[in-house]
CSV table of C-alpha atoms in Angstrom, one decimal:
chain,number,residue,atom,x,y,z
A,86,MET,CA,-55.5,21.7,47.8
A,87,PHE,CA,-55.0,19.1,45.1
A,88,THR,CA,-52.8,21.4,43.0
A,89,ASN,CA,-50.6,22.2,45.9
A,90,SER,CA,-50.2,18.6,46.7
A,91,ALA,CA,-49.2,17.8,43.1
A,92,GLU,CA,-46.7,20.6,43.0
A,93,GLN,CA,-45.2,19.4,46.2
A,94,ASN,CA,-44.9,15.8,44.9
A,95,HIS,CA,-43.2,17.1,41.7
A,96,HIS,CA,-40.8,19.1,43.8
A,97,ASN,CA,-40.0,16.1,45.9
A,98,ASP,CA,-39.4,13.8,42.9
A,99,HIS,CA,-37.1,16.5,41.5
A,100,HIS,CA,-35.3,16.6,44.8
A,101,GLN,CA,-34.9,12.9,44.8
A,102,VAL,CA,-33.4,12.9,41.3
A,103,ILE,CA,-30.8,15.6,42.3
A,104,GLU,CA,-29.9,13.6,45.5
A,105,LEU,CA,-29.5,10.4,43.4
A,106,PHE,CA,-26.9,12.0,41.1
A,107,GLN,CA,-25.2,13.6,44.0
A,108,LEU,CA,-24.8,10.3,45.7
A,109,ASP,CA,-23.3,8.6,42.6
A,110,ARG,CA,-20.0,10.3,43.0
A,111,THR,CA,-18.1,7.3,41.6
A,112,ARG,CA,-19.6,7.6,38.2
A,113,LEU,CA,-19.2,11.3,38.0
A,114,ASP,CA,-15.5,11.0,39.1
A,115,SER,CA,-15.0,8.3,36.4
A,116,LEU,CA,-16.6,10.5,33.8
A,117,GLN,CA,-14.4,13.5,34.8
A,118,GLN,CA,-11.3,11.3,34.6
A,119,LYS,CA,-12.3,10.4,31.0
A,120,LEU,CA,-12.7,14.0,30.1
A,121,ASN,CA,-9.1,14.8,31.3
A,122,THR,CA,-7.6,11.8,29.7
A,123,PRO,CA,-6.2,12.3,26.1
A,124,PRO,CA,-6.9,9.6,23.5
A,125,ARG,CA,-4.5,6.7,23.6
A,126,LEU,CA,-5.3,4.3,20.7
A,127,LEU,CA,-5.6,7.2,18.2
A,128,SER,CA,-3.6,10.0,19.8
A,129,LYS,CA,-3.7,13.7,18.9
A,130,SER,CA,-0.4,13.3,17.1
A,131,ALA,CA,-2.1,11.0,14.5
A,132,GLY,CA,-3.7,13.9,12.9
A,133,ARG,CA,-0.4,15.9,12.5
A,134,PRO,CA,1.9,15.8,9.5
A,135,THR,CA,4.8,14.6,11.8
A,136,CYS,CA,2.9,11.3,12.4
A,137,SER,CA,3.8,8.6,9.9
A,138,ILE,CA,3.6,5.2,11.5
A,139,PHE,CA,0.0,4.0,12.0
A,140,LYS,CA,-1.9,1.0,13.3
A,141,ILE,CA,-3.7,-0.7,10.4
A,142,PRO,CA,-7.5,-0.2,10.4
A,143,GLN,CA,-9.2,-3.4,11.7
A,144,SER,CA,-11.5,-3.3,8.6
A,145,PHE,CA,-8.4,-3.8,6.4
A,146,VAL,CA,-7.2,-6.6,8.6
A,147,ALA,CA,-10.5,-8.3,8.5
A,148,VAL,CA,-10.7,-8.3,4.7
A,149,ASN,CA,-7.2,-8.9,3.7
A,150,GLY,CA,-5.8,-10.9,6.6
A,151,LYS,CA,-3.1,-10.3,9.3
A,152,HIS,CA,-0.4,-12.0,7.2
A,153,LEU,CA,-0.2,-8.9,5.0
A,154,TYR,CA,0.2,-6.4,7.9
A,155,TYR,CA,1.7,-8.0,11.0
A,156,PRO,CA,5.4,-9.0,11.3
A,157,HIS,CA,6.2,-12.7,11.1
A,158,ILE,CA,9.7,-13.0,12.5
A,159,VAL,CA,11.0,-9.6,13.6
A,160,SER,CA,9.6,-6.6,15.6
A,161,ILE,CA,10.9,-3.2,14.7
A,162,GLY,CA,9.5,-0.3,16.8
A,163,PRO,CA,7.0,-0.4,19.7
A,164,PHE,CA,3.8,-1.8,18.2
A,165,HIS,CA,4.8,-5.4,18.2
A,166,ARG,CA,7.5,-5.3,20.9
A,167,ASN,CA,7.9,-8.4,23.1
A,168,GLU,CA,5.4,-10.5,21.2
A,169,PRO,CA,6.3,-14.1,21.9
A,170,HIS,CA,6.5,-15.4,18.2
A,171,LEU,CA,9.0,-12.7,17.4
A,172,GLN,CA,11.6,-13.5,20.1
A,173,MET,CA,13.8,-15.6,17.8
A,174,ILE,CA,15.3,-12.6,15.9
A,175,GLU,CA,15.1,-10.5,19.0
A,176,GLU,CA,18.1,-12.4,20.4
A,177,HIS,CA,20.0,-11.7,17.1
A,178,LYS,CA,19.4,-7.9,17.5
A,179,TYR,CA,21.8,-7.9,20.5
A,180,GLN,CA,24.3,-10.0,18.6
A,181,TYR,CA,24.4,-7.5,15.8
A,182,LEU,CA,24.7,-4.6,18.3
A,183,SER,CA,27.5,-6.5,19.9
A,184,GLN,CA,29.4,-7.0,16.7
A,185,LEU,CA,29.0,-3.3,15.9
A,186,LEU,CA,30.6,-2.2,19.2
A,187,SER,CA,33.3,-4.8,18.8
A,188,ARG,CA,34.2,-3.5,15.4
A,189,ARG,CA,34.3,0.1,16.5
A,190,SER,CA,36.4,0.5,19.5
A,191,ASP,CA,35.6,4.2,19.7
A,192,LEU,CA,31.9,3.5,19.9
A,193,THR,CA,30.0,2.9,23.1
A,194,LEU,CA,26.4,2.2,24.2
A,195,GLU,CA,26.5,5.6,26.0
A,196,THR,CA,27.4,7.3,22.7
A,197,LEU,CA,24.4,5.6,20.9
A,198,PHE,CA,22.0,6.5,23.7
A,199,LYS,CA,23.1,10.2,23.8
A,200,SER,CA,22.8,10.5,20.1
A,201,LEU,CA,19.2,9.4,20.0
A,202,GLN,CA,17.9,10.9,23.3
A,203,PRO,CA,17.3,14.4,21.8
A,204,LEU,CA,15.1,12.7,19.1
A,205,GLU,CA,12.9,10.8,21.7
A,206,LYS,CA,10.0,13.3,21.8
A,207,TRP,CA,10.0,13.7,18.0
A,208,ALA,CA,10.1,10.0,17.5
A,209,ARG,CA,7.1,9.4,19.8
A,210,GLU,CA,5.1,11.9,17.8
A,211,SER,CA,5.7,9.7,14.7
A,212,TYR,CA,3.4,7.0,16.1
A,213,SER,CA,-0.4,7.1,16.0
A,214,GLU,CA,-0.7,5.6,19.5
A,215,ILE,CA,0.6,6.8,22.8
A,216,ILE,CA,3.7,4.6,23.5
A,217,HIS,CA,3.7,3.3,27.1
A,218,LEU,CA,7.5,3.1,27.5
A,219,ASP,CA,9.5,5.4,29.7
A,220,GLU,CA,12.3,7.5,28.2
A,221,HIS,CA,15.1,5.0,28.8
A,222,GLU,CA,13.0,2.1,27.5
A,223,PHE,CA,12.0,4.0,24.3
A,224,VAL,CA,15.6,5.1,23.6
A,225,GLU,CA,16.9,1.6,24.2
A,226,MET,CA,14.3,0.2,21.7
A,227,MET,CA,15.4,2.7,19.1
A,228,VAL,CA,19.1,1.9,19.6
A,229,VAL,CA,18.6,-1.9,19.5
A,230,ASP,CA,16.2,-2.0,16.7
A,231,GLY,CA,17.8,0.8,14.7
A,232,CYS,CA,21.3,-0.7,14.9
A,233,PHE,CA,20.0,-4.1,13.8
A,234,VAL,CA,18.4,-2.6,10.7
A,235,VAL,CA,21.5,-0.5,9.8
A,236,GLU,CA,23.9,-3.4,10.5
A,237,LEU,CA,21.7,-5.8,8.4
A,238,PHE,CA,21.8,-3.3,5.5
A,239,ARG,CA,25.6,-3.0,5.7
A,240,LYS,CA,26.0,-6.8,5.7
A,241,VAL,CA,23.7,-7.3,2.7
A,242,SER,CA,25.6,-4.5,0.8
A,243,ARG,CA,28.9,-6.2,1.8
A,244,LEU,CA,30.2,-3.2,3.6
A,245,VAL,CA,30.5,-5.6,6.6
A,246,ARG,CA,30.9,-9.4,6.5
A,247,PHE,CA,28.2,-11.7,7.9
A,248,GLU,CA,29.5,-13.7,10.8
A,249,ALA,CA,30.3,-17.3,10.0
A,250,ASP,CA,27.2,-19.5,10.1
A,251,ASP,CA,24.9,-16.5,10.7
A,252,PRO,CA,21.4,-18.0,10.1
A,253,ILE,CA,20.1,-14.7,8.8
A,254,SER,CA,22.4,-15.1,5.8
A,255,SER,CA,22.5,-18.9,5.5
A,256,MET,CA,18.8,-19.7,5.9
A,257,SER,CA,17.0,-18.2,2.9
A,258,TRP,CA,13.4,-18.4,4.4
A,259,ILE,CA,14.5,-16.0,7.2
A,260,PHE,CA,15.9,-13.4,4.7
A,261,SER,CA,12.6,-13.6,2.7
A,262,PHE,CA,10.6,-12.9,5.8
A,263,LEU,CA,12.9,-10.0,6.8
A,264,LEU,CA,12.3,-8.4,3.5
A,265,ARG,CA,8.6,-8.3,4.0
A,266,ASP,CA,8.7,-7.5,7.7
A,267,LEU,CA,10.8,-4.4,7.3
A,268,LEU,CA,8.3,-2.8,5.0
A,269,ARG,CA,5.1,-3.3,7.1
A,270,LEU,CA,3.6,-0.1,8.2
A,271,GLU,CA,3.2,-1.1,11.9
A,272,ASN,CA,6.9,-2.3,12.0
A,273,GLN,CA,8.7,0.9,11.4
A,274,LEU,CA,11.2,3.3,13.0
A,275,PRO,CA,11.2,7.0,11.9
A,276,TRP,CA,13.6,7.7,9.0
A,277,PHE,CA,15.5,10.3,11.0
A,278,VAL,CA,16.3,7.7,13.7
A,279,LEU,CA,17.9,5.4,11.2
A,280,GLU,CA,19.7,8.3,9.6
A,281,ARG,CA,21.2,9.4,13.0
A,282,LEU,CA,22.3,5.9,13.7
A,283,LEU,CA,24.0,5.5,10.3
A,284,GLU,CA,25.8,8.8,10.8
A,285,VAL,CA,27.0,8.0,14.3
A,286,THR,CA,28.1,4.4,13.5
A,287,GLY,CA,29.4,5.0,10.0
A,288,THR,CA,33.0,5.2,8.9
A,289,GLU,CA,34.9,7.5,6.5
A,290,ASN,CA,35.4,4.6,4.1
A,291,GLU,CA,31.7,4.0,4.1
A,292,ARG,CA,31.0,7.7,3.3
A,293,SER,CA,33.7,7.9,0.7
A,294,LEU,CA,32.1,5.0,-1.3
A,295,GLY,CA,28.9,7.1,-1.5
A,296,TRP,CA,26.6,4.9,0.5
A,297,SER,CA,23.5,6.8,1.9
A,298,LEU,CA,20.7,5.4,4.0
A,299,ALA,CA,18.6,5.4,0.8
A,300,THR,CA,21.0,3.5,-1.3
A,301,LEU,CA,21.7,0.9,1.5
A,302,SER,CA,17.8,0.5,2.1
A,303,LEU,CA,17.0,0.1,-1.7
A,304,ASN,CA,20.0,-2.2,-2.2
A,305,PHE,CA,18.5,-4.5,0.5
A,306,PHE,CA,15.0,-4.4,-1.2
A,307,SER,CA,16.4,-4.9,-4.6
A,308,TYR,CA,17.0,-8.6,-3.8
A,309,THR,CA,13.3,-9.0,-4.3
A,310,VAL,CA,12.2,-6.0,-6.4
A,311,GLU,CA,13.2,-6.3,-10.0
A,312,ASN,CA,14.9,-3.4,-11.8
A,313,LEU,CA,15.3,-1.4,-8.6
A,314,ASP,CA,18.5,0.6,-9.2
A,315,ALA,CA,19.5,1.9,-5.7
A,316,GLY,CA,22.3,4.1,-7.2
A,317,LYS,CA,19.8,6.4,-8.7
A,318,PHE,CA,18.2,7.3,-5.4
A,319,HIS,CA,21.2,8.5,-3.3
A,320,HIS,CA,19.4,11.5,-2.1
A,321,LEU,CA,15.9,10.0,-1.8
A,322,GLN,CA,14.1,10.5,1.5
A,323,GLY,CA,11.1,9.0,3.2
A,324,LYS,CA,9.2,9.0,6.5
A,325,HIS,CA,10.4,5.4,7.1
A,326,LEU,CA,11.5,2.4,5.0
A,327,LEU,CA,8.0,1.7,3.5
A,328,ASP,CA,7.7,5.3,2.5
A,329,LEU,CA,11.2,5.3,0.9
A,330,LEU,CA,10.4,2.2,-1.3
A,331,ARG,CA,7.1,3.8,-2.2
A,332,ASN,CA,8.8,7.0,-3.2
A,333,ALA,CA,11.2,5.1,-5.4
A,334,PHE,CA,8.3,3.9,-7.5
A,335,ILE,CA,6.9,7.4,-8.1
A,336,PRO,CA,8.4,8.9,-11.3
A,337,GLN,CA,9.1,12.6,-11.4
A,338,GLU,CA,6.8,13.2,-14.2
A,339,LEU,CA,3.9,11.9,-12.1
A,340,GLU,CA,4.6,14.6,-9.5
A,341,THR,CA,4.4,17.2,-12.3
A,342,ARG,CA,1.2,15.7,-13.6
A,343,GLN,CA,-0.3,15.7,-10.1
A,344,ARG,CA,0.5,19.5,-9.6
A,345,ASP,CA,-1.0,20.3,-12.9
A,346,LEU,CA,-4.1,18.4,-12.0
A,347,ASN,CA,-4.5,20.4,-8.8
A,348,HIS,CA,-5.4,23.4,-10.9
A,349,THR,CA,-8.3,21.7,-12.6
A,350,ASN,CA,-11.4,19.9,-11.4
A,351,THR,CA,-12.3,17.5,-14.2
A,352,PRO,CA,-15.1,15.0,-13.3
A,353,SER,CA,-14.0,11.4,-13.8
A,354,HIS,CA,-15.2,7.8,-13.2
A,355,VAL,CA,-13.4,4.6,-12.6
A,356,ILE,CA,-13.2,2.3,-15.5
A,357,HIS,CA,-14.7,-1.1,-16.5
A,358,CYS,CA,-13.2,-4.5,-16.3
A,359,VAL,CA,-10.9,-6.0,-18.9
A,360,SER,CA,-13.7,-8.1,-20.5
A,361,LYS,CA,-16.0,-5.1,-21.0
A,362,LEU,CA,-13.2,-2.9,-22.3
A,363,ARG,CA,-12.2,-5.5,-24.9
A,364,ARG,CA,-15.8,-5.7,-26.1
A,365,SER,CA,-15.7,-2.0,-26.7
A,366,GLY,CA,-12.5,-2.2,-28.7
A,367,ILE,CA,-10.1,-1.1,-26.0
A,368,ARG,CA,-6.9,-3.0,-25.9
A,369,ILE,CA,-4.3,-3.3,-23.2
A,370,ARG,CA,-0.6,-3.6,-24.2
A,371,PRO,CA,2.6,-3.8,-22.2
A,372,LYS,CA,5.1,-0.9,-22.3
A,373,THR,CA,8.6,-0.3,-21.0
A,374,ALA,CA,9.0,2.0,-18.1
A,375,ASP,CA,11.0,2.4,-14.9
A,376,SER,CA,7.9,2.3,-12.7
A,377,PHE,CA,4.6,0.3,-13.0
A,378,LEU,CA,2.8,3.6,-12.2
A,379,SER,CA,3.6,5.0,-15.7
A,380,LEU,CA,0.4,4.3,-17.6
A,381,ASN,CA,-1.1,6.1,-20.5
A,382,PHE,CA,-4.1,5.8,-22.9
A,383,ARG,CA,-4.1,6.7,-26.6
A,384,HIS,CA,-5.9,5.6,-29.7
A,385,GLY,CA,-8.0,3.0,-27.9
A,386,VAL,CA,-5.0,1.3,-26.2
A,387,ILE,CA,-4.1,1.3,-22.4
A,388,GLU,CA,-0.3,0.9,-22.1
A,389,MET,CA,0.8,-0.6,-18.9
A,390,PRO,CA,4.3,-1.6,-17.6
A,391,MET,CA,4.6,-5.1,-16.4
A,392,LEU,CA,3.8,-5.7,-12.7
A,393,THR,CA,5.3,-8.6,-10.8
A,394,ILE,CA,2.8,-9.7,-8.1
A,395,ASP,CA,4.2,-12.0,-5.4
A,396,ASP,CA,4.2,-12.3,-1.6
A,397,PHE,CA,6.4,-9.2,-1.2
A,398,MET,CA,4.5,-7.0,-3.6
A,399,SER,CA,1.2,-7.9,-2.2
A,400,ALA,CA,2.4,-6.9,1.3
A,401,PHE,CA,3.9,-3.7,-0.2
A,402,PHE,CA,0.6,-2.7,-1.9
A,403,ALA,CA,-1.5,-3.5,1.2
A,404,ASN,CA,0.7,-1.5,3.5
A,405,CYS,CA,1.0,1.3,1.1
A,406,VAL,CA,-2.7,1.8,0.7
A,407,ALA,CA,-3.1,1.9,4.5
A,408,TYR,CA,-0.3,4.4,4.8
A,409,GLU,CA,-1.6,6.7,2.0
A,410,LEU,CA,-5.1,6.7,3.5
A,411,SER,CA,-3.8,7.4,7.1
A,412,HIS,CA,-1.1,10.1,6.5
A,413,LYS,CA,-2.4,13.6,6.5
A,414,ASN,CA,-0.3,15.0,3.6
A,415,CYS,CA,0.3,11.8,1.6
A,416,SER,CA,-0.3,11.5,-2.1
A,417,THR,CA,-2.3,8.4,-3.3
A,418,TYR,CA,-0.4,7.1,-6.2
A,419,ILE,CA,-0.3,3.4,-5.0
A,420,THR,CA,-4.0,3.6,-3.9
A,421,THR,CA,-5.0,4.9,-7.3
A,422,TYR,CA,-3.1,2.2,-9.0
A,423,ALA,CA,-4.5,-0.5,-6.8
A,424,THR,CA,-8.0,1.0,-7.5
A,425,LEU,CA,-7.3,0.7,-11.3
A,426,LEU,CA,-6.5,-2.9,-10.9
A,427,ASP,CA,-9.5,-3.6,-8.8
A,428,CYS,CA,-11.6,-2.2,-11.5
A,429,LEU,CA,-9.7,-4.0,-14.4
A,430,VAL,CA,-10.0,-7.4,-12.7
A,431,ASN,CA,-13.4,-8.7,-12.0
A,432,SER,CA,-12.7,-12.5,-12.4
A,433,ALA,CA,-9.9,-15.0,-13.1
A,434,LYS,CA,-10.4,-14.6,-16.8
A,435,ASP,CA,-9.4,-10.9,-16.6
A,436,VAL,CA,-6.2,-11.9,-14.7
A,437,GLU,CA,-5.5,-14.6,-17.3
A,438,TYR,CA,-5.8,-12.0,-20.2
A,439,LEU,CA,-3.4,-9.6,-18.3
A,440,SER,CA,-0.9,-12.4,-17.7
A,441,ASP,CA,-1.1,-13.6,-21.3
A,442,HIS,CA,-0.4,-10.1,-22.5
A,443,ASN,CA,2.6,-9.6,-20.2
A,444,ILE,CA,0.9,-7.0,-18.0
A,445,ILE,CA,0.9,-9.1,-14.8
A,446,GLU,CA,3.6,-11.7,-13.9
A,447,ASN,CA,1.9,-13.8,-11.4
A,448,TYR,CA,3.9,-15.5,-8.6
A,449,LEU,CA,1.2,-15.1,-6.0
A,450,GLY,CA,-1.1,-18.0,-6.8
A,451,THR,CA,-3.8,-18.9,-9.1
A,452,ASP,CA,-5.5,-16.3,-11.3
A,453,ALA,CA,-8.6,-16.4,-9.1
A,454,GLU,CA,-6.4,-15.7,-6.0
A,455,VAL,CA,-4.9,-12.7,-7.7
A,456,ALA,CA,-8.3,-11.4,-8.6
A,457,ASN,CA,-9.5,-11.8,-5.1
A,458,PHE,CA,-6.5,-10.0,-3.8
A,459,PHE,CA,-7.0,-6.8,-5.8
A,460,ASN,CA,-10.8,-6.9,-5.2
A,461,ASN,CA,-10.2,-7.1,-1.5
A,462,LEU,CA,-7.6,-4.4,-1.7
A,463,GLY,CA,-10.1,-2.0,-3.1
A,464,LYS,CA,-12.7,-2.5,-0.3
A,465,ASP,CA,-13.2,0.2,2.3
A,466,VAL,CA,-10.9,2.5,0.2
A,467,THR,CA,-11.9,6.1,-0.2
A,468,PHE,CA,-10.1,8.9,-2.0
A,469,ASP,CA,-11.0,11.6,-4.5
A,470,VAL,CA,-11.0,9.9,-7.8
A,471,ASN,CA,-11.3,13.4,-9.5
A,472,ARG,CA,-8.0,14.4,-8.0
A,473,CYS,CA,-5.9,11.3,-8.5
A,474,TYR,CA,-3.0,11.1,-11.0
A,475,LEU,CA,-5.0,8.8,-13.3
A,476,ALA,CA,-8.1,11.0,-13.5
A,477,LYS,CA,-7.6,12.1,-17.1
A,478,MET,CA,-6.9,8.5,-18.2
A,479,PHE,CA,-10.1,7.4,-16.5
A,480,ASN,CA,-12.0,10.1,-18.4
A,481,ASP,CA,-10.5,9.3,-21.7
A,482,VAL,CA,-11.1,5.6,-21.4
A,483,ASN,CA,-14.7,6.1,-20.4
A,484,HIS,CA,-15.3,8.5,-23.2
A,485,TYR,CA,-14.0,6.0,-25.7
A,486,TYR,CA,-16.0,3.3,-24.1
A,487,GLU,CA,-19.2,5.3,-24.4
A,488,ASN,CA,-18.7,6.0,-28.1
A,489,SER,CA,-21.4,3.8,-29.7
A,490,TRP,CA,-19.6,3.4,-32.9
A,491,HIS,CA,-16.6,1.9,-31.2
A,492,VAL,CA,-18.9,-0.3,-29.1
A,493,HIS,CA,-20.9,-1.7,-31.9
A,494,LEU,CA,-18.0,-2.4,-34.1
A,495,ALA,CA,-15.9,-4.0,-31.4
A,496,SER,CA,-18.8,-6.1,-30.0
A,497,PHE,CA,-19.4,-7.4,-33.6
A,498,ARG,CA,-15.7,-8.4,-33.9
A,499,TYR,CA,-15.5,-9.7,-30.3
A,500,THR,CA,-18.7,-12.0,-30.9
A,501,TYR,CA,-18.0,-13.3,-34.3
A,502,PHE,CA,-14.2,-13.2,-34.9
A,503,ARG,CA,-12.8,-14.0,-31.4
A,504,THR,CA,-11.9,-17.6,-32.3
A,505,PRO,CA,-11.6,-19.6,-35.5
A,506,TRP,CA,-14.7,-21.5,-34.8
A,507,SER,CA,-16.8,-18.4,-34.2
A,508,PHE,CA,-15.4,-17.0,-37.4
A,509,VAL,CA,-16.4,-20.2,-39.3
A,510,SER,CA,-19.8,-20.0,-37.8
A,511,ALA,CA,-20.2,-16.4,-38.8
A,512,VAL,CA,-19.1,-17.1,-42.4
A,513,ALA,CA,-21.5,-20.2,-42.6
A,514,ALA,CA,-24.3,-18.0,-41.4
A,515,LEU,CA,-23.5,-15.4,-43.9
A,516,VAL,CA,-23.4,-18.0,-46.8
A,517,LEU,CA,-26.8,-19.4,-45.7
A,518,LEU,CA,-28.2,-15.9,-45.6
A,519,ILE,CA,-26.9,-15.1,-49.1
A,520,LEU,CA,-28.3,-18.5,-50.4
A,521,ALA,CA,-31.7,-17.8,-48.8
A,522,VAL,CA,-31.8,-14.3,-50.5
A,523,LEU,CA,-30.7,-15.8,-54.0
A,524,GLN,CA,-33.4,-18.5,-53.6
A,525,THR,CA,-36.0,-15.9,-52.9
A,526,VAL,CA,-34.9,-13.7,-55.9
A,527,TYR,CA,-34.9,-16.7,-58.3
A,528,THR,CA,-38.4,-17.7,-57.1
A,529,MET,CA,-39.7,-14.2,-57.7
A,530,ILE,CA,-38.2,-13.7,-61.2
A,531,PRO,CA,-40.7,-16.0,-63.1
A,532,TYR,CA,-43.6,-14.3,-61.3
A,533,TYR,CA,-42.4,-10.8,-62.6
A,534,LYS,CA,-41.8,-12.2,-66.1
A,535,ASN,CA,-45.3,-13.5,-66.3
């Protein structure tokens, strides 16, 4: 009797639970809707090789600050479209488009729209988020933003004259911000969109002079990047402007070195800071090279080309690291170099040493600010150090560092011969030691004679 009653109560409780879930249809419908909705903030296209324009991870923004990643005066592409603080240059985009159409009587808005409409789906897949613009809005954005970029490059390269009193050319602070805004990862148009617009809006004279999108783009950035010879990169390609500039810094020999490395699996470790390396006898010297990425280590000397670090290059490094860690098939040259500097620089004294030896040319701020920048840049960065292009150098430096003979000899020199005063102190101590030994000897001689 008792057992039957307990079983009945259990059956009734089970029945009530089932009825409870059956009654809450709203929650079930909401869950079903979520199951049928594709991801929006990190879409499926983000994992494909065709995706190349990403939102910056919030952990990077929290550590390094918005100023390195977010546009200051101009929005290019959909991520920062219509933001209030970017409306000033937004008005000039339409002015540049109007000037283009006035200059080319055979060119119409309809021609521009029809030239980009077939690329619309491909362009959408270049972004890591689902873009909530209809087809017409999206194509209009590509036309307006793309023509502004291409016309700006033409004007800077003097293929087309700036209008009289154009503030973009006459106000230097605007141009400085444009240089940085056009390389930010979230502020990009796909490369093929810009190429298509250059092709449609270009002239025979422009093509006969040998201008390509790569040379126009790099000539624009050469106003702030030293020794950037745009003419050498006529056929260079990129996923967007940031990737183009990044590719311009990667020498061909590094690509070969990376391919050779893929056939080996040499264990390696990151290296110590400048102060510790100096104590072990490892020196750092400047070298002449086309790219700051061309480093080598031999006979206890790390040879590094000079790096100019300023507002532009700090933004370049920060956005390149975010790009390399987000893109599926991207190499990690800039990330590896940034990790190297994060290791070398532990304090302001390390930056001071690199500056004194012409390794770093500092226009960013104090030595402490430069050290802080590179240390922050290395936070939350993950990549396979065993497969990076500096893996062999890391191994060689560590092997040299761990050699006890080098360490003891260098430590002795560093401690006693680093400054004239330490040298004098060491000599005085040595003289006192010799005198003490001689006194002991002369004291013992009479004893042995007796």
